[in-house]
Tab-separated table of C-alpha atoms in Angstrom:
chain	number	residue	atom	x	y	z
A	1	UNK	CA	-75.530	-37.830	182.495
A	2	UNK	CA	-73.834	-40.161	180.030
A	3	UNK	CA	-73.223	-43.165	182.300
A	4	UNK	CA	-76.598	-43.930	183.851
A	5	UNK	CA	-78.585	-46.908	182.547
A	6	UNK	CA	-79.558	-48.200	179.144
A	7	UNK	CA	-82.542	-46.449	177.630
A	8	UNK	CA	-84.206	-49.785	176.977
A	9	UNK	CA	-83.408	-53.457	177.051
A	10	UNK	CA	-80.488	-54.528	174.888
A	11	UNK	CA	-82.674	-56.773	172.762
A	12	UNK	CA	-85.055	-53.944	171.909
A	13	UNK	CA	-82.099	-51.693	171.264
A	14	UNK	CA	-80.677	-54.102	168.699
A	15	UNK	CA	-84.057	-54.549	167.045
A	16	UNK	CA	-84.671	-50.818	166.777
A	17	UNK	CA	-81.267	-50.312	165.183
A	18	UNK	CA	-81.897	-53.078	162.689
A	19	UNK	CA	-85.439	-51.942	161.881
A	20	UNK	CA	-85.751	-48.166	161.797
A	21	UNK	CA	-89.438	-48.372	160.956
A	22	UNK	CA	-90.087	-49.180	164.624
A	23	UNK	CA	-89.352	-45.528	165.423
A	24	UNK	CA	-89.121	-42.188	163.716
A	25	UNK	CA	-86.274	-41.356	161.384
A	26	UNK	CA	-84.996	-38.941	164.025
A	27	UNK	CA	-84.923	-41.682	166.630
A	28	UNK	CA	-83.087	-43.998	164.291
A	29	UNK	CA	-80.437	-41.354	163.586
A	30	UNK	CA	-80.167	-40.646	167.294
A	31	UNK	CA	-79.704	-44.310	168.195
A	32	UNK	CA	-77.019	-44.693	165.553
A	33	UNK	CA	-75.306	-41.628	167.045
A	34	UNK	CA	-75.707	-43.029	170.580
A	35	UNK	CA	-74.086	-46.280	169.536
A	36	UNK	CA	-71.179	-44.473	167.878
A	37	UNK	CA	-70.521	-42.270	170.907
A	38	UNK	CA	-71.361	-44.875	173.573
A	39	UNK	CA	-74.158	-42.837	175.139
A	40	UNK	CA	-76.567	-44.298	177.708
A	41	UNK	CA	-79.543	-42.518	179.307
A	42	UNK	CA	-82.515	-43.282	181.499
A	43	UNK	CA	-85.906	-43.002	179.786
A	44	UNK	CA	-86.658	-39.426	180.825
A	45	UNK	CA	-83.282	-38.120	179.692
A	46	UNK	CA	-83.480	-40.114	176.472
A	47	UNK	CA	-86.420	-38.029	175.256
A	48	UNK	CA	-84.745	-34.791	176.335
A	49	UNK	CA	-81.518	-35.671	174.506
A	50	UNK	CA	-83.448	-36.853	171.443
A	51	UNK	CA	-85.131	-33.448	171.218
A	52	UNK	CA	-81.832	-31.578	171.572
A	53	UNK	CA	-80.111	-33.869	169.064
A	54	UNK	CA	-82.906	-33.345	166.533
A	55	UNK	CA	-82.745	-29.563	166.920
A	56	UNK	CA	-78.970	-29.583	166.486
A	57	UNK	CA	-79.213	-31.850	163.438
A	58	UNK	CA	-81.740	-29.523	161.779
A	59	UNK	CA	-79.544	-26.493	162.496
A	60	UNK	CA	-76.576	-28.283	160.940
A	61	UNK	CA	-78.566	-29.202	157.826
A	62	UNK	CA	-79.848	-25.631	157.376
A	63	UNK	CA	-76.327	-24.242	157.736
A	64	UNK	CA	-74.828	-26.724	155.278
A	65	UNK	CA	-77.528	-25.915	152.714
A	66	UNK	CA	-76.419	-22.274	152.738
A	67	UNK	CA	-73.419	-20.479	151.283
A	68	UNK	CA	-70.768	-20.620	154.004
A	69	UNK	CA	-67.000	-20.983	154.195
A	70	UNK	CA	-67.249	-23.894	156.635
A	71	UNK	CA	-69.474	-26.903	157.145
A	72	UNK	CA	-70.986	-28.268	160.320
A	73	UNK	CA	-71.574	-31.860	161.366
A	74	UNK	CA	-72.714	-34.160	164.120
A	75	UNK	CA	-70.068	-34.887	166.732
A	76	UNK	CA	-69.693	-35.890	170.374
A	77	UNK	CA	-71.478	-32.706	171.488
A	78	UNK	CA	-74.649	-33.191	169.459
A	79	UNK	CA	-76.851	-34.102	172.436
A	80	UNK	CA	-75.983	-30.871	174.277
A	81	UNK	CA	-77.477	-27.405	174.231
A	82	UNK	CA	-74.949	-24.616	173.858
A	83	UNK	CA	-75.614	-23.589	177.463
A	84	UNK	CA	-74.616	-27.083	178.600
A	85	UNK	CA	-71.624	-27.092	176.292
A	86	UNK	CA	-70.393	-23.792	177.739
A	87	UNK	CA	-70.766	-25.160	181.265
A	88	UNK	CA	-68.599	-28.201	180.605
A	89	UNK	CA	-66.060	-27.159	177.989
A	90	UNK	CA	-65.459	-23.387	178.117
A	91	UNK	CA	-64.313	-20.860	180.692
A	92	UNK	CA	-66.937	-20.408	183.379
A	93	UNK	CA	-66.330	-16.657	183.222
A	94	UNK	CA	-64.744	-14.744	180.318
A	95	UNK	CA	-61.124	-13.836	180.965
A	96	UNK	CA	-60.008	-10.265	180.269
A	97	UNK	CA	-56.736	-11.145	178.679
A	98	UNK	CA	-55.375	-8.082	176.930
A	99	UNK	CA	-51.679	-7.250	176.725
A	100	UNK	CA	-52.037	-3.564	175.831
A	101	UNK	CA	-48.367	-3.244	175.021
A	102	UNK	CA	-46.829	-6.611	174.369
A	103	UNK	CA	-43.127	-7.455	174.359
A	104	UNK	CA	-43.030	-9.387	171.093
A	105	UNK	CA	-40.523	-7.812	168.703
A	106	UNK	CA	-41.470	-8.144	165.056
A	107	UNK	CA	-39.061	-9.162	162.338
A	108	UNK	CA	-38.665	-7.452	158.974
A	109	UNK	CA	-42.048	-8.525	157.720
A	110	UNK	CA	-41.156	-10.977	154.947
A	111	UNK	CA	-43.427	-13.899	155.714
A	112	UNK	CA	-44.082	-17.110	153.767
A	113	UNK	CA	-47.528	-17.442	152.204
A	114	UNK	CA	-48.208	-20.447	154.427
A	115	UNK	CA	-46.587	-22.325	157.258
A	116	UNK	CA	-47.489	-25.466	159.187
A	117	UNK	CA	-45.338	-26.435	162.155
A	118	UNK	CA	-46.737	-29.978	162.000
A	119	UNK	CA	-44.894	-30.403	158.695
A	120	UNK	CA	-41.651	-28.621	159.638
A	121	UNK	CA	-40.535	-31.351	162.025
A	122	UNK	CA	-41.556	-33.324	165.090
A	123	UNK	CA	-42.720	-30.242	166.971
A	124	UNK	CA	-46.447	-30.692	167.674
A	125	UNK	CA	-47.921	-33.348	169.952
A	126	UNK	CA	-51.078	-35.223	169.016
A	127	UNK	CA	-54.483	-33.694	169.740
A	128	UNK	CA	-55.556	-34.220	173.346
A	129	UNK	CA	-58.979	-34.184	175.007
A	130	UNK	CA	-59.806	-31.931	177.963
A	131	UNK	CA	-63.045	-33.779	178.735
A	132	UNK	CA	-65.780	-32.029	180.703
A	133	UNK	CA	-63.443	-29.542	182.380
A	134	UNK	CA	-62.872	-25.921	181.339
A	135	UNK	CA	-59.124	-26.532	181.233
A	136	UNK	CA	-58.558	-25.604	177.591
A	137	UNK	CA	-56.067	-22.961	178.768
A	138	UNK	CA	-53.806	-25.712	180.120
A	139	UNK	CA	-53.821	-27.594	176.790
A	140	UNK	CA	-53.055	-24.401	174.882
A	141	UNK	CA	-50.181	-23.801	177.314
A	142	UNK	CA	-48.691	-27.280	177.127
A	143	UNK	CA	-49.134	-27.455	173.353
A	144	UNK	CA	-47.176	-24.245	172.924
A	145	UNK	CA	-44.463	-25.121	175.434
A	146	UNK	CA	-44.150	-28.614	173.956
A	147	UNK	CA	-43.547	-27.083	170.516
A	148	UNK	CA	-41.166	-24.356	171.686
A	149	UNK	CA	-39.144	-26.880	173.690
A	150	UNK	CA	-39.009	-29.307	170.745
A	151	UNK	CA	-37.849	-26.558	168.385
A	152	UNK	CA	-35.109	-25.586	170.855
A	153	UNK	CA	-33.952	-29.062	171.889
A	154	UNK	CA	-35.098	-31.471	169.192
A	155	UNK	CA	-37.022	-33.492	171.798
A	156	UNK	CA	-40.827	-33.546	171.793
A	157	UNK	CA	-42.260	-34.009	175.287
A	158	UNK	CA	-45.860	-34.497	176.384
A	159	UNK	CA	-46.329	-32.057	179.258
A	160	UNK	CA	-48.745	-32.066	182.190
A	161	UNK	CA	-52.022	-30.174	181.966
A	162	UNK	CA	-53.050	-31.544	185.341
A	163	UNK	CA	-50.206	-29.771	187.113
A	164	UNK	CA	-51.541	-26.476	185.790
A	165	UNK	CA	-55.108	-27.361	186.784
A	166	UNK	CA	-53.999	-28.222	190.326
A	167	UNK	CA	-51.182	-25.776	190.992
A	168	UNK	CA	-51.410	-22.488	189.023
A	169	UNK	CA	-54.183	-20.679	190.945
A	170	UNK	CA	-51.874	-18.036	192.404
A	171	UNK	CA	-51.395	-16.708	188.875
A	172	UNK	CA	-55.090	-15.885	188.377
A	173	UNK	CA	-55.987	-19.272	186.936
A	174	UNK	CA	-58.983	-21.265	188.106
A	175	UNK	CA	-58.531	-24.946	187.292
A	176	UNK	CA	-61.569	-26.304	185.452
A	177	UNK	CA	-63.223	-22.881	185.503
A	178	UNK	CA	-60.711	-21.189	183.214
A	179	UNK	CA	-57.393	-19.425	182.978
A	180	UNK	CA	-54.991	-17.991	180.423
A	181	UNK	CA	-51.869	-19.404	178.754
A	182	UNK	CA	-49.894	-16.211	179.438
A	183	UNK	CA	-50.611	-16.597	183.156
A	184	UNK	CA	-49.788	-20.301	182.998
A	185	UNK	CA	-46.427	-19.524	181.364
A	186	UNK	CA	-45.785	-17.082	184.233
A	187	UNK	CA	-46.565	-19.840	186.734
A	188	UNK	CA	-44.163	-22.261	185.038
A	189	UNK	CA	-41.432	-19.601	184.959
A	190	UNK	CA	-41.701	-18.724	188.662
A	191	UNK	CA	-42.407	-22.319	189.682
A	192	UNK	CA	-39.228	-23.386	187.904
A	193	UNK	CA	-40.697	-26.160	185.848
A	194	UNK	CA	-43.515	-28.308	184.503
A	195	UNK	CA	-43.675	-32.085	184.798
A	196	UNK	CA	-44.509	-34.484	181.982
A	197	UNK	CA	-47.944	-35.919	181.325
A	198	UNK	CA	-46.589	-39.356	182.204
A	199	UNK	CA	-45.380	-38.233	185.643
A	200	UNK	CA	-48.419	-36.049	186.376
A	201	UNK	CA	-51.279	-37.511	184.286
A	202	UNK	CA	-54.470	-35.707	183.357
A	203	UNK	CA	-57.578	-36.407	185.441
A	204	UNK	CA	-60.031	-33.746	184.245
A	205	UNK	CA	-60.876	-32.326	187.662
A	206	UNK	CA	-59.080	-30.146	190.188
A	207	UNK	CA	-57.143	-31.822	192.993
A	208	UNK	CA	-54.299	-31.075	195.421
A	209	UNK	CA	-51.054	-29.853	193.872
A	210	UNK	CA	-48.590	-32.746	193.528
A	211	UNK	CA	-45.740	-30.946	191.765
A	212	UNK	CA	-42.302	-32.379	192.502
A	213	UNK	CA	-39.420	-30.194	191.321
A	214	UNK	CA	-37.102	-33.134	190.801
A	215	UNK	CA	-39.393	-34.357	188.013
A	216	UNK	CA	-39.597	-31.006	186.203
A	217	UNK	CA	-39.051	-31.606	182.475
A	218	UNK	CA	-39.742	-28.262	180.765
A	219	UNK	CA	-38.895	-24.728	181.791
A	220	UNK	CA	-39.743	-21.134	180.853
A	221	UNK	CA	-37.187	-18.314	180.911
A	222	UNK	CA	-39.510	-15.539	179.751
A	223	UNK	CA	-43.086	-14.953	178.623
A	224	UNK	CA	-43.802	-13.073	175.384
A	225	UNK	CA	-47.163	-11.357	174.993
A	226	UNK	CA	-48.228	-9.987	171.627
A	227	UNK	CA	-49.848	-6.540	171.731
A	228	UNK	CA	-53.624	-6.860	171.791
A	229	UNK	CA	-55.332	-6.898	168.384
A	230	UNK	CA	-51.955	-7.069	166.589
A	231	UNK	CA	-52.764	-10.047	164.376
A	232	UNK	CA	-49.749	-9.390	162.172
A	233	UNK	CA	-47.686	-9.784	165.313
A	234	UNK	CA	-49.138	-13.268	165.585
A	235	UNK	CA	-48.241	-13.966	161.957
A	236	UNK	CA	-44.699	-12.754	162.632
A	237	UNK	CA	-44.367	-14.990	165.693
A	238	UNK	CA	-45.724	-18.115	163.979
A	239	UNK	CA	-43.698	-17.516	160.813
A	240	UNK	CA	-40.401	-16.706	162.499
A	241	UNK	CA	-40.461	-18.447	165.869
A	242	UNK	CA	-43.011	-21.084	166.883
A	243	UNK	CA	-46.708	-21.907	167.407
A	244	UNK	CA	-48.596	-19.354	169.481
A	245	UNK	CA	-51.290	-19.692	172.153
A	246	UNK	CA	-54.391	-17.551	171.802
A	247	UNK	CA	-57.896	-17.181	173.224
A	248	UNK	CA	-61.138	-16.255	171.451
A	249	UNK	CA	-64.916	-16.409	171.861
A	250	UNK	CA	-66.782	-19.615	171.017
A	251	UNK	CA	-70.442	-19.181	170.041
A	252	UNK	CA	-73.144	-21.769	169.372
A	253	UNK	CA	-72.307	-22.770	165.811
A	254	UNK	CA	-68.658	-23.492	166.569
A	255	UNK	CA	-69.403	-26.566	168.684
A	256	UNK	CA	-70.717	-28.204	165.472
A	257	UNK	CA	-67.746	-27.167	163.258
A	258	UNK	CA	-66.619	-29.911	160.868
A	259	UNK	CA	-64.289	-28.429	158.238
A	260	UNK	CA	-63.483	-25.312	156.231
A	261	UNK	CA	-62.616	-21.770	157.320
A	262	UNK	CA	-64.709	-20.727	160.312
A	263	UNK	CA	-66.151	-17.205	160.255
A	264	UNK	CA	-68.859	-15.647	162.387
A	265	UNK	CA	-70.970	-12.520	162.606
A	266	UNK	CA	-72.242	-13.434	166.080
A	267	UNK	CA	-69.051	-13.537	168.133
A	268	UNK	CA	-67.354	-10.501	169.666
A	269	UNK	CA	-63.804	-9.341	168.980
A	270	UNK	CA	-62.983	-7.769	172.333
A	271	UNK	CA	-60.644	-8.866	175.117
A	272	UNK	CA	-63.386	-9.346	177.697
A	273	UNK	CA	-65.436	-11.964	175.832
A	274	UNK	CA	-62.892	-14.723	175.124
A	275	UNK	CA	-63.929	-18.093	176.567
A	276	UNK	CA	-61.646	-20.706	174.984
A	277	UNK	CA	-57.876	-21.087	174.485
A	278	UNK	CA	-56.172	-22.977	171.646
A	279	UNK	CA	-52.900	-23.152	169.686
A	280	UNK	CA	-52.074	-21.626	166.303
A	281	UNK	CA	-49.681	-24.039	164.576
A	282	UNK	CA	-49.644	-22.295	161.200
A	283	UNK	CA	-51.591	-20.345	158.614
A	284	UNK	CA	-52.571	-20.465	154.947
A	285	UNK	CA	-55.171	-19.401	152.384
A	286	UNK	CA	-58.169	-21.291	150.964
A	287	UNK	CA	-60.067	-19.952	147.937
A	288	UNK	CA	-58.606	-16.523	148.604
A	289	UNK	CA	-59.615	-16.562	152.275
A	290	UNK	CA	-56.681	-16.377	154.743
A	291	UNK	CA	-56.915	-18.628	157.780
A	292	UNK	CA	-55.137	-19.860	160.877
A	293	UNK	CA	-54.435	-23.576	161.410
A	294	UNK	CA	-55.487	-24.250	164.997
A	295	UNK	CA	-55.034	-27.199	167.348
A	296	UNK	CA	-58.000	-27.706	169.670
A	297	UNK	CA	-58.362	-29.870	172.804
A	298	UNK	CA	-61.690	-31.641	172.179
A	299	UNK	CA	-60.223	-34.890	170.843
A	300	UNK	CA	-59.774	-36.077	167.272
A	301	UNK	CA	-63.477	-36.790	166.651
A	302	UNK	CA	-64.198	-33.058	166.539
A	303	UNK	CA	-63.429	-30.856	163.525
A	304	UNK	CA	-60.640	-31.881	161.173
A	305	UNK	CA	-59.031	-34.593	163.319
A	306	UNK	CA	-59.116	-32.160	166.233
A	307	UNK	CA	-58.004	-29.097	164.238
A	308	UNK	CA	-59.881	-26.186	162.712
A	309	UNK	CA	-59.296	-23.239	160.398
A	310	UNK	CA	-60.467	-19.771	161.413
A	311	UNK	CA	-60.398	-16.623	159.298
A	312	UNK	CA	-57.146	-14.667	159.589
A	313	UNK	CA	-56.684	-10.902	159.382
A	314	UNK	CA	-59.941	-9.689	160.954
A	315	UNK	CA	-59.404	-10.483	164.648
A	316	UNK	CA	-62.169	-13.054	164.182
A	317	UNK	CA	-63.948	-13.709	167.504
A	318	UNK	CA	-61.221	-11.774	169.330
A	319	UNK	CA	-58.441	-14.227	168.450
A	320	UNK	CA	-55.847	-11.420	168.476
A	321	UNK	CA	-56.953	-10.167	171.896
A	322	UNK	CA	-54.366	-12.058	173.931
A	323	UNK	CA	-51.796	-14.240	172.205
A	324	UNK	CA	-48.579	-15.368	173.840
A	325	UNK	CA	-45.711	-17.858	173.837
A	326	UNK	CA	-42.828	-18.800	176.140
A	327	UNK	CA	-39.074	-18.492	175.729
A	328	UNK	CA	-37.154	-21.562	176.884
């Protein structure tokens, strides 16, 4: 879709950028966006993507003119419908991920007002990009294991998402069609290791399993699941132990998130509707509204350099449905 042919000759392209009066204001904005994101279409798709872009831009402007706790903005997904976005970037089917009775043991309940593992030490790797593959669960898994391993050993490794995409199917994971961090941690535990990103680089599509035990770099001794809907259990884990993987439901407005504390009245809060997995690296409060600090896997152009805040304390979009972390 994005690597076909130029929509018009390069000379006309440059002229239209330099002189917006040759087209509508919407077309000018779209061509600026295309240039920024290196998009190329044939003529038929150009008009389709222009229409979608214009609809998304209007929705963003209407939202930002209202009274909301977060703002929206154009990003790399602005030429997609939400149906297309779901197809490429979310679980193909919702994962029922509940841990009815988890094995996380809470501490005494004295928690700091805020915490950010990015600032506590060299514990969180840079934001990665899953591309057009529903492999978010693998990035949530590696992000958490990277942090837990760094906290335990003092060494921050970049771990392989591709190994999980290719090799973890026996643990009810489905490559680019979805999976769950808790099940990925189980795979790593029974598989006796996960390779580094350097030794098993990310490709963004499912291939044959190429795991080699002699190159295993990170290990899991046990998997801790937090009881479903126990959001204070998540607070306890993040405050006292390490970042925590969780899944939740993404709805249409979230793909345009830019900054602020995300809240929604459209998403569900049940275990059977989650469609995206991410990593809670901390929490805080903004203007009296408590939030989670969350690392995403859509690159640094999205959100706040690849991060977002989401309301804390209300199981927003089912974020407390199935949270977990490994013991190393």
